[in-house]
Amino acid sequence: MGARRPTWVRAKRIYESADPDDGWRVLVDRIWPRGISKERAALDAWWPEVAPSTELRKWFGHDPSRWAEFRRRYENELQGNDRFDELVAHARSQSITILFGARDTEHNQAVALVGLVERRLSR
């Protein structure tokens, strides 16, 4: 049996071009991003169920001062979320790119999800 191929999880803005190295591509926004066709998105899945609740998203408002608390609240929302468990399962077997539409590339749900998936994988 050969060595297992290393896998990774990363976040990427959906407005960037799809790349063959992206692995499995999943969009995690509740609303389809403006100006992106389904063909250009080149998705394997769109899972709005993994996105933060509307209330949490509005509370956060991409305010960096609320980032730590956003991640904590978002993790709580994902407890018992079957789609999140599926996301982790995909990451166990292949590289995945979690796509998002937000302009802020450092403080968004996809970046938070990468950290949460990686933490779950390390258990």
Short mmCIF file of N, CA, C and O in Angstrom, two decimals:
data_model
loop_
_atom_site.label_atom_id
_atom_site.label_comp_id
_atom_site.label_asym_id
_atom_site.label_seq_id
_atom_site.Cartn_x
_atom_site.Cartn_y
_atom_site.Cartn_z
N MET A 1 0.84 -1.18 0.00
CA MET A 1 0.00 0.00 0.00
C MET A 1 0.89 1.25 0.00
O MET A 1 1.82 1.34 0.77
N GLY A 2 0.61 2.21 -0.88
CA GLY A 2 1.43 3.41 -0.99
C GLY A 2 1.16 4.40 0.13
O GLY A 2 0.21 4.26 0.89
N ALA A 3 2.01 5.40 0.21
CA ALA A 3 1.85 6.44 1.24
C ALA A 3 0.60 7.24 0.96
O ALA A 3 0.24 7.49 -0.19
N ARG A 4 -0.08 7.62 2.01
CA ARG A 4 -1.30 8.42 1.87
C ARG A 4 -0.95 9.83 1.43
O ARG A 4 -0.02 10.44 1.97
N ARG A 5 -1.66 10.31 0.46
CA ARG A 5 -1.43 11.66 -0.05
C ARG A 5 -1.82 12.67 1.03
O ARG A 5 -2.90 12.58 1.61
N PRO A 6 -0.95 13.65 1.30
CA PRO A 6 -1.33 14.65 2.30
C PRO A 6 -2.50 15.49 1.79
O PRO A 6 -2.60 15.76 0.60
N THR A 7 -3.40 15.85 2.68
CA THR A 7 -4.54 16.67 2.32
C THR A 7 -4.45 17.98 3.09
O THR A 7 -3.72 18.10 4.07
N TRP A 8 -5.21 18.96 2.64
CA TRP A 8 -5.24 20.25 3.30
C TRP A 8 -6.64 20.85 3.18
O TRP A 8 -7.45 20.41 2.38
N VAL A 9 -6.88 21.84 3.99
CA VAL A 9 -8.13 22.59 3.98
C VAL A 9 -7.73 24.05 3.87
O VAL A 9 -6.87 24.52 4.60
N ARG A 10 -8.37 24.76 2.93
CA ARG A 10 -8.05 26.18 2.80
C ARG A 10 -9.31 26.96 2.43
O ARG A 10 -10.29 26.38 1.96
N ALA A 11 -9.25 28.25 2.66
CA ALA A 11 -10.34 29.16 2.30
C ALA A 11 -9.89 29.96 1.08
O ALA A 11 -8.71 30.29 0.93
N LYS A 12 -10.87 30.25 0.22
CA LYS A 12 -10.56 30.99 -1.00
C LYS A 12 -11.78 31.80 -1.40
O LYS A 12 -12.92 31.31 -1.30
N ARG A 13 -11.56 32.99 -1.86
CA ARG A 13 -12.66 33.83 -2.33
C ARG A 13 -13.21 33.26 -3.63
O ARG A 13 -12.46 32.91 -4.54
N ILE A 14 -14.52 33.16 -3.74
CA ILE A 14 -15.14 32.55 -4.91
C ILE A 14 -14.88 33.34 -6.19
O ILE A 14 -14.94 32.81 -7.28
N TYR A 15 -14.51 34.60 -6.05
CA TYR A 15 -14.23 35.44 -7.21
C TYR A 15 -12.87 35.14 -7.83
O TYR A 15 -12.57 35.60 -8.92
N GLU A 16 -12.04 34.36 -7.13
CA GLU A 16 -10.77 33.91 -7.71
C GLU A 16 -11.05 32.73 -8.64
O GLU A 16 -12.01 31.98 -8.43
N SER A 17 -10.22 32.56 -9.63
CA SER A 17 -10.40 31.47 -10.59
C SER A 17 -10.28 30.12 -9.92
O SER A 17 -9.46 29.94 -9.02
N ALA A 18 -11.08 29.18 -10.42
CA ALA A 18 -10.96 27.79 -9.95
C ALA A 18 -9.62 27.25 -10.45
O ALA A 18 -9.15 27.61 -11.52
N ASP A 19 -9.03 26.39 -9.63
CA ASP A 19 -7.72 25.82 -9.94
C ASP A 19 -7.81 24.31 -9.74
O ASP A 19 -8.43 23.87 -8.77
N PRO A 20 -7.20 23.51 -10.60
CA PRO A 20 -7.24 22.06 -10.40
C PRO A 20 -6.70 21.62 -9.04
O PRO A 20 -7.09 20.58 -8.51
N ASP A 21 -5.82 22.43 -8.46
CA ASP A 21 -5.26 22.11 -7.14
C ASP A 21 -6.21 22.42 -5.99
O ASP A 21 -5.88 22.19 -4.83
N ASP A 22 -7.39 22.99 -6.29
CA ASP A 22 -8.33 23.33 -5.23
C ASP A 22 -8.90 22.11 -4.52
O ASP A 22 -9.40 22.21 -3.41
N GLY A 23 -8.86 20.97 -5.16
CA GLY A 23 -9.48 19.80 -4.56
C GLY A 23 -10.99 19.94 -4.62
O GLY A 23 -11.54 20.51 -5.56
N TRP A 24 -11.65 19.44 -3.58
CA TRP A 24 -13.12 19.50 -3.49
C TRP A 24 -13.52 20.91 -3.11
O TRP A 24 -13.06 21.45 -2.10
N ARG A 25 -14.38 21.55 -3.91
CA ARG A 25 -14.75 22.96 -3.72
C ARG A 25 -16.17 23.06 -3.19
O ARG A 25 -17.10 22.56 -3.80
N VAL A 26 -16.31 23.75 -2.05
CA VAL A 26 -17.62 23.92 -1.43
C VAL A 26 -17.82 25.39 -1.06
O VAL A 26 -16.96 26.01 -0.45
N LEU A 27 -18.97 25.94 -1.45
CA LEU A 27 -19.35 27.30 -1.09
C LEU A 27 -20.14 27.24 0.21
O LEU A 27 -21.04 26.42 0.35
N VAL A 28 -19.80 28.12 1.16
CA VAL A 28 -20.44 28.09 2.48
C VAL A 28 -21.15 29.41 2.80
O VAL A 28 -21.27 29.78 3.95
N ASP A 29 -21.66 30.09 1.79
CA ASP A 29 -22.46 31.30 1.98
C ASP A 29 -23.94 30.93 1.93
O ASP A 29 -24.33 30.05 1.17
N ARG A 30 -24.76 31.63 2.71
CA ARG A 30 -26.21 31.39 2.69
C ARG A 30 -26.84 31.89 1.39
O ARG A 30 -27.82 31.33 0.92
N ILE A 31 -26.28 32.96 0.85
CA ILE A 31 -26.83 33.58 -0.36
C ILE A 31 -25.79 33.43 -1.48
O ILE A 31 -24.60 33.60 -1.24
N TRP A 32 -26.26 33.13 -2.68
CA TRP A 32 -25.36 32.98 -3.82
C TRP A 32 -24.63 34.29 -4.07
O TRP A 32 -25.25 35.36 -4.11
N PRO A 33 -23.30 34.26 -4.25
CA PRO A 33 -22.52 35.48 -4.45
C PRO A 33 -22.90 36.21 -5.75
O PRO A 33 -23.07 35.59 -6.79
N ARG A 34 -23.00 37.50 -5.64
CA ARG A 34 -23.38 38.36 -6.75
C ARG A 34 -22.36 38.27 -7.88
O ARG A 34 -21.15 38.30 -7.65
N GLY A 35 -22.86 38.14 -9.12
CA GLY A 35 -21.99 38.21 -10.29
C GLY A 35 -21.23 36.94 -10.63
O GLY A 35 -20.37 36.95 -11.50
N ILE A 36 -21.52 35.84 -9.96
CA ILE A 36 -20.82 34.57 -10.23
C ILE A 36 -21.81 33.57 -10.84
O ILE A 36 -22.84 33.29 -10.23
N SER A 37 -21.46 33.05 -12.00
CA SER A 37 -22.31 32.02 -12.59
C SER A 37 -21.96 30.68 -11.96
O SER A 37 -20.87 30.49 -11.43
N LYS A 38 -22.88 29.74 -12.04
CA LYS A 38 -22.61 28.40 -11.50
C LYS A 38 -21.45 27.75 -12.24
O LYS A 38 -20.65 27.03 -11.65
N GLU A 39 -21.32 28.02 -13.54
CA GLU A 39 -20.21 27.46 -14.30
C GLU A 39 -18.88 28.02 -13.82
O GLU A 39 -17.92 27.28 -13.61
N ARG A 40 -18.81 29.32 -13.64
CA ARG A 40 -17.56 29.95 -13.19
C ARG A 40 -17.21 29.51 -11.76
O ARG A 40 -16.04 29.36 -11.42
N ALA A 41 -18.21 29.28 -10.95
CA ALA A 41 -17.97 28.87 -9.57
C ALA A 41 -17.30 27.50 -9.50
O ALA A 41 -16.53 27.23 -8.58
N ALA A 42 -17.59 26.64 -10.46
CA ALA A 42 -16.98 25.30 -10.53
C ALA A 42 -17.05 24.58 -9.18
O ALA A 42 -16.05 24.09 -8.67
N LEU A 43 -18.25 24.53 -8.62
CA LEU A 43 -18.44 23.94 -7.29
C LEU A 43 -18.66 22.43 -7.35
O LEU A 43 -19.22 21.91 -8.30
N ASP A 44 -18.25 21.79 -6.28
CA ASP A 44 -18.66 20.42 -6.04
C ASP A 44 -19.89 20.40 -5.14
O ASP A 44 -20.66 19.45 -5.17
N ALA A 45 -20.04 21.46 -4.34
CA ALA A 45 -21.20 21.54 -3.44
C ALA A 45 -21.41 22.99 -3.01
O ALA A 45 -20.48 23.79 -2.97
N TRP A 46 -22.66 23.29 -2.70
CA TRP A 46 -23.03 24.56 -2.07
C TRP A 46 -23.79 24.18 -0.82
O TRP A 46 -24.87 23.60 -0.89
N TRP A 47 -23.21 24.47 0.33
CA TRP A 47 -23.80 24.08 1.61
C TRP A 47 -24.10 25.30 2.47
O TRP A 47 -23.37 25.62 3.41
N PRO A 48 -25.21 26.00 2.18
CA PRO A 48 -25.56 27.15 3.01
C PRO A 48 -25.87 26.76 4.45
O PRO A 48 -25.81 27.60 5.36
N GLU A 49 -26.15 25.46 4.69
CA GLU A 49 -26.45 25.00 6.05
C GLU A 49 -25.25 25.13 6.99
O GLU A 49 -25.40 25.08 8.20
N VAL A 50 -24.06 25.27 6.42
CA VAL A 50 -22.85 25.40 7.24
C VAL A 50 -22.53 26.86 7.52
O VAL A 50 -21.71 27.17 8.38
N ALA A 51 -23.21 27.76 6.85
CA ALA A 51 -22.98 29.20 7.04
C ALA A 51 -23.50 29.64 8.41
O ALA A 51 -24.40 29.01 8.97
N PRO A 52 -22.95 30.73 8.94
CA PRO A 52 -23.48 31.25 10.21
C PRO A 52 -24.93 31.70 10.04
O PRO A 52 -25.36 32.05 8.95
N SER A 53 -25.66 31.69 11.13
CA SER A 53 -27.04 32.17 11.10
C SER A 53 -27.05 33.64 10.67
O SER A 53 -26.05 34.36 10.81
N THR A 54 -28.19 34.07 10.15
CA THR A 54 -28.33 35.47 9.74
C THR A 54 -28.06 36.39 10.93
O THR A 54 -27.39 37.42 10.79
N GLU A 55 -28.56 36.01 12.10
CA GLU A 55 -28.36 36.85 13.29
C GLU A 55 -26.87 36.98 13.63
O GLU A 55 -26.40 38.09 13.91
N LEU A 56 -26.15 35.88 13.59
CA LEU A 56 -24.71 35.92 13.91
C LEU A 56 -23.95 36.72 12.85
O LEU A 56 -23.09 37.54 13.18
N ARG A 57 -24.29 36.50 11.60
CA ARG A 57 -23.61 37.21 10.51
C ARG A 57 -23.81 38.72 10.64
O ARG A 57 -22.87 39.50 10.53
N LYS A 58 -25.05 39.14 10.92
CA LYS A 58 -25.33 40.57 11.08
C LYS A 58 -24.63 41.14 12.31
O LYS A 58 -24.11 42.26 12.29
N TRP A 59 -24.62 40.38 13.41
CA TRP A 59 -23.95 40.85 14.62
C TRP A 59 -22.46 41.06 14.35
O TRP A 59 -21.89 42.07 14.74
N PHE A 60 -21.84 40.11 13.67
CA PHE A 60 -20.41 40.18 13.39
C PHE A 60 -20.07 41.34 12.46
O PHE A 60 -19.19 42.15 12.76
N GLY A 61 -20.74 41.43 11.33
CA GLY A 61 -20.52 42.53 10.40
C GLY A 61 -19.09 42.68 9.92
O GLY A 61 -18.67 43.79 9.58
N HIS A 62 -18.32 41.62 9.96
CA HIS A 62 -16.89 41.63 9.56
C HIS A 62 -16.08 42.63 10.37
O HIS A 62 -15.11 43.20 9.88
N ASP A 63 -16.48 42.84 11.62
CA ASP A 63 -15.75 43.74 12.54
C ASP A 63 -14.63 42.93 13.18
O ASP A 63 -14.89 42.03 13.99
N PRO A 64 -13.37 43.23 12.84
CA PRO A 64 -12.25 42.45 13.39
C PRO A 64 -12.21 42.41 14.92
O PRO A 64 -11.75 41.43 15.50
N SER A 65 -12.76 43.43 15.57
CA SER A 65 -12.76 43.42 17.04
C SER A 65 -13.71 42.35 17.60
O SER A 65 -13.61 41.99 18.77
N ARG A 66 -14.62 41.85 16.77
CA ARG A 66 -15.56 40.80 17.20
C ARG A 66 -15.16 39.41 16.69
O ARG A 66 -15.90 38.45 16.87
N TRP A 67 -13.99 39.30 16.06
CA TRP A 67 -13.57 38.06 15.41
C TRP A 67 -13.50 36.88 16.38
O TRP A 67 -14.05 35.81 16.10
N ALA A 68 -12.85 37.04 17.50
CA ALA A 68 -12.71 35.92 18.45
C ALA A 68 -14.08 35.47 18.95
O ALA A 68 -14.36 34.26 19.01
N GLU A 69 -14.93 36.41 19.29
CA GLU A 69 -16.27 36.05 19.77
C GLU A 69 -17.11 35.45 18.65
O GLU A 69 -17.88 34.52 18.88
N PHE A 70 -16.97 35.95 17.43
CA PHE A 70 -17.66 35.36 16.28
C PHE A 70 -17.29 33.89 16.13
O PHE A 70 -18.16 33.04 15.97
N ARG A 71 -15.99 33.60 16.17
CA ARG A 71 -15.55 32.21 16.00
C ARG A 71 -16.13 31.32 17.10
O ARG A 71 -16.56 30.20 16.83
N ARG A 72 -16.16 31.81 18.32
CA ARG A 72 -16.71 31.03 19.43
C ARG A 72 -18.20 30.76 19.22
O ARG A 72 -18.67 29.63 19.34
N ARG A 73 -18.96 31.80 18.87
CA ARG A 73 -20.40 31.65 18.64
C ARG A 73 -20.69 30.75 17.43
O ARG A 73 -21.62 29.95 17.46
N TYR A 74 -19.88 30.90 16.40
CA TYR A 74 -20.06 30.09 15.20
C TYR A 74 -19.80 28.62 15.49
O TYR A 74 -20.56 27.74 15.07
N GLU A 75 -18.77 28.35 16.26
CA GLU A 75 -18.49 26.97 16.65
C GLU A 75 -19.67 26.39 17.42
O GLU A 75 -20.07 25.24 17.19
N ASN A 76 -20.26 27.18 18.30
CA ASN A 76 -21.44 26.72 19.04
C ASN A 76 -22.60 26.42 18.09
O ASN A 76 -23.32 25.44 18.28
N GLU A 77 -22.80 27.27 17.08
CA GLU A 77 -23.87 27.03 16.12
C GLU A 77 -23.65 25.72 15.34
O GLU A 77 -24.62 25.07 14.95
N LEU A 78 -22.41 25.36 15.13
CA LEU A 78 -22.11 24.17 14.32
C LEU A 78 -22.21 22.86 15.11
O LEU A 78 -22.16 21.78 14.52
N GLN A 79 -22.39 22.95 16.43
CA GLN A 79 -22.55 21.73 17.23
C GLN A 79 -23.77 20.97 16.74
O GLN A 79 -24.86 21.52 16.65
N GLY A 80 -23.58 19.71 16.39
CA GLY A 80 -24.69 18.89 15.93
C GLY A 80 -25.12 19.15 14.49
O GLY A 80 -26.13 18.63 14.04
N ASN A 81 -24.35 19.95 13.76
CA ASN A 81 -24.68 20.26 12.36
C ASN A 81 -24.14 19.13 11.48
O ASN A 81 -22.93 18.95 11.35
N ASP A 82 -25.05 18.38 10.87
CA ASP A 82 -24.65 17.23 10.05
C ASP A 82 -23.78 17.63 8.86
O ASP A 82 -22.87 16.90 8.49
N ARG A 83 -24.07 18.78 8.26
CA ARG A 83 -23.26 19.24 7.13
C ARG A 83 -21.82 19.54 7.56
O ARG A 83 -20.89 19.28 6.81
N PHE A 84 -21.66 20.11 8.75
CA PHE A 84 -20.30 20.35 9.24
C PHE A 84 -19.57 19.02 9.41
O PHE A 84 -18.41 18.88 9.02
N ASP A 85 -20.26 18.02 9.94
CA ASP A 85 -19.65 16.70 10.08
C ASP A 85 -19.27 16.13 8.71
O ASP A 85 -18.22 15.51 8.57
N GLU A 86 -20.11 16.35 7.70
CA GLU A 86 -19.80 15.91 6.34
C GLU A 86 -18.57 16.64 5.79
O GLU A 86 -17.74 16.04 5.10
N LEU A 87 -18.47 17.92 6.10
CA LEU A 87 -17.32 18.72 5.66
C LEU A 87 -16.03 18.13 6.24
O LEU A 87 -15.04 17.95 5.53
N VAL A 88 -16.06 17.80 7.51
CA VAL A 88 -14.90 17.18 8.17
C VAL A 88 -14.59 15.84 7.51
O VAL A 88 -13.42 15.52 7.24
N ALA A 89 -15.61 15.06 7.20
CA ALA A 89 -15.40 13.76 6.55
C ALA A 89 -14.73 13.93 5.19
O ALA A 89 -13.82 13.17 4.84
N HIS A 90 -15.15 14.92 4.42
CA HIS A 90 -14.50 15.19 3.13
C HIS A 90 -13.03 15.54 3.35
O HIS A 90 -12.16 15.07 2.61
N ALA A 91 -12.76 16.35 4.36
CA ALA A 91 -11.38 16.78 4.62
C ALA A 91 -10.49 15.63 5.08
O ALA A 91 -9.28 15.70 4.92
N ARG A 92 -11.07 14.61 5.65
CA ARG A 92 -10.27 13.44 6.06
C ARG A 92 -9.72 12.68 4.87
O ARG A 92 -8.70 12.03 4.95
N SER A 93 -10.43 12.75 3.73
CA SER A 93 -10.04 11.92 2.60
C SER A 93 -9.49 12.69 1.40
O SER A 93 -8.98 12.07 0.48
N GLN A 94 -9.62 14.00 1.39
CA GLN A 94 -9.15 14.78 0.24
C GLN A 94 -8.93 16.23 0.62
O GLN A 94 -9.42 16.69 1.64
N SER A 95 -8.19 16.93 -0.21
CA SER A 95 -8.01 18.36 -0.02
C SER A 95 -9.31 19.07 -0.35
O SER A 95 -10.02 18.68 -1.27
N ILE A 96 -9.62 20.10 0.43
CA ILE A 96 -10.84 20.86 0.17
C ILE A 96 -10.56 22.35 0.19
O ILE A 96 -9.68 22.83 0.92
N THR A 97 -11.32 23.06 -0.62
CA THR A 97 -11.28 24.52 -0.63
C THR A 97 -12.67 25.01 -0.24
O THR A 97 -13.66 24.67 -0.89
N ILE A 98 -12.71 25.77 0.85
CA ILE A 98 -13.96 26.34 1.35
C ILE A 98 -14.08 27.74 0.76
O ILE A 98 -13.23 28.60 1.01
N LEU A 99 -15.10 27.94 -0.05
CA LEU A 99 -15.27 29.18 -0.78
C LEU A 99 -16.21 30.14 -0.07
O LEU A 99 -17.16 29.72 0.58
N PHE A 100 -15.92 31.43 -0.24
CA PHE A 100 -16.72 32.49 0.39
C PHE A 100 -16.79 33.69 -0.54
O PHE A 100 -15.94 33.83 -1.43
N GLY A 101 -17.75 34.56 -0.32
CA GLY A 101 -17.90 35.74 -1.15
C GLY A 101 -17.44 37.04 -0.50
O GLY A 101 -17.29 38.04 -1.18
N ALA A 102 -17.22 37.04 0.78
CA ALA A 102 -16.88 38.27 1.52
C ALA A 102 -15.62 38.94 0.98
O ALA A 102 -14.69 38.28 0.52
N ARG A 103 -15.59 40.26 1.08
CA ARG A 103 -14.39 41.01 0.67
C ARG A 103 -13.25 40.82 1.66
O ARG A 103 -12.09 40.81 1.28
N ASP A 104 -13.59 40.72 2.93
CA ASP A 104 -12.58 40.56 3.97
C ASP A 104 -12.07 39.12 3.92
O ASP A 104 -12.79 38.18 4.24
N THR A 105 -10.82 38.96 3.51
CA THR A 105 -10.27 37.62 3.33
C THR A 105 -9.69 37.03 4.61
O THR A 105 -9.26 35.87 4.61
N GLU A 106 -9.66 37.80 5.70
CA GLU A 106 -9.11 37.30 6.96
C GLU A 106 -10.17 37.03 8.02
O GLU A 106 -9.93 36.23 8.92
N HIS A 107 -11.29 37.72 7.95
CA HIS A 107 -12.32 37.63 8.98
C HIS A 107 -13.65 37.25 8.34
O HIS A 107 -14.48 38.12 8.06
N ASN A 108 -13.84 35.97 8.08
CA ASN A 108 -15.07 35.50 7.47
C ASN A 108 -15.32 34.05 7.90
O ASN A 108 -14.45 33.40 8.47
N GLN A 109 -16.53 33.55 7.59
CA GLN A 109 -16.90 32.22 8.06
C GLN A 109 -16.04 31.11 7.46
O GLN A 109 -15.80 30.09 8.11
N ALA A 110 -15.54 31.28 6.24
CA ALA A 110 -14.72 30.23 5.63
C ALA A 110 -13.39 30.09 6.37
O ALA A 110 -12.93 28.98 6.63
N VAL A 111 -12.79 31.21 6.73
CA VAL A 111 -11.54 31.17 7.50
C VAL A 111 -11.79 30.52 8.85
O VAL A 111 -11.01 29.68 9.31
N ALA A 112 -12.90 30.88 9.48
CA ALA A 112 -13.25 30.26 10.76
C ALA A 112 -13.46 28.76 10.59
O ALA A 112 -12.99 27.95 11.40
N LEU A 113 -14.14 28.37 9.51
CA LEU A 113 -14.39 26.94 9.25
C LEU A 113 -13.10 26.16 9.04
O LEU A 113 -12.97 25.03 9.52
N VAL A 114 -12.15 26.74 8.33
CA VAL A 114 -10.86 26.06 8.14
C VAL A 114 -10.27 25.70 9.49
O VAL A 114 -9.86 24.56 9.73
N GLY A 115 -10.24 26.66 10.41
CA GLY A 115 -9.71 26.39 11.74
C GLY A 115 -10.49 25.32 12.48
O GLY A 115 -9.90 24.45 13.13
N LEU A 116 -11.80 25.36 12.38
CA LEU A 116 -12.64 24.38 13.08
C LEU A 116 -12.47 22.98 12.48
O LEU A 116 -12.38 22.00 13.23
N VAL A 117 -12.39 22.89 11.17
CA VAL A 117 -12.19 21.58 10.52
C VAL A 117 -10.82 21.04 10.90
O VAL A 117 -10.70 19.86 11.27
N GLU A 118 -9.79 21.87 10.82
CA GLU A 118 -8.44 21.40 11.17
C GLU A 118 -8.37 20.93 12.61
O GLU A 118 -7.72 19.93 12.92
N ARG A 119 -9.04 21.66 13.50
CA ARG A 119 -9.05 21.24 14.90
C ARG A 119 -9.74 19.91 15.07
O ARG A 119 -9.27 19.04 15.81
N ARG A 120 -10.85 19.71 14.38
CA ARG A 120 -11.57 18.43 14.46
C ARG A 120 -10.71 17.30 13.89
O ARG A 120 -10.70 16.20 14.42
N LEU A 121 -9.98 17.57 12.82
CA LEU A 121 -9.14 16.54 12.21
C LEU A 121 -7.98 16.13 13.12
O LEU A 121 -7.51 14.99 13.04
N SER A 122 -7.53 17.05 13.93
CA SER A 122 -6.37 16.75 14.79
C SER A 122 -6.74 15.96 16.03
O SER A 122 -5.86 15.53 16.77
N ARG A 123 -8.02 15.76 16.27
CA ARG A 123 -8.47 15.01 17.46
C ARG A 123 -8.18 13.54 17.30
O ARG A 123 -8.20 12.94 16.30
#
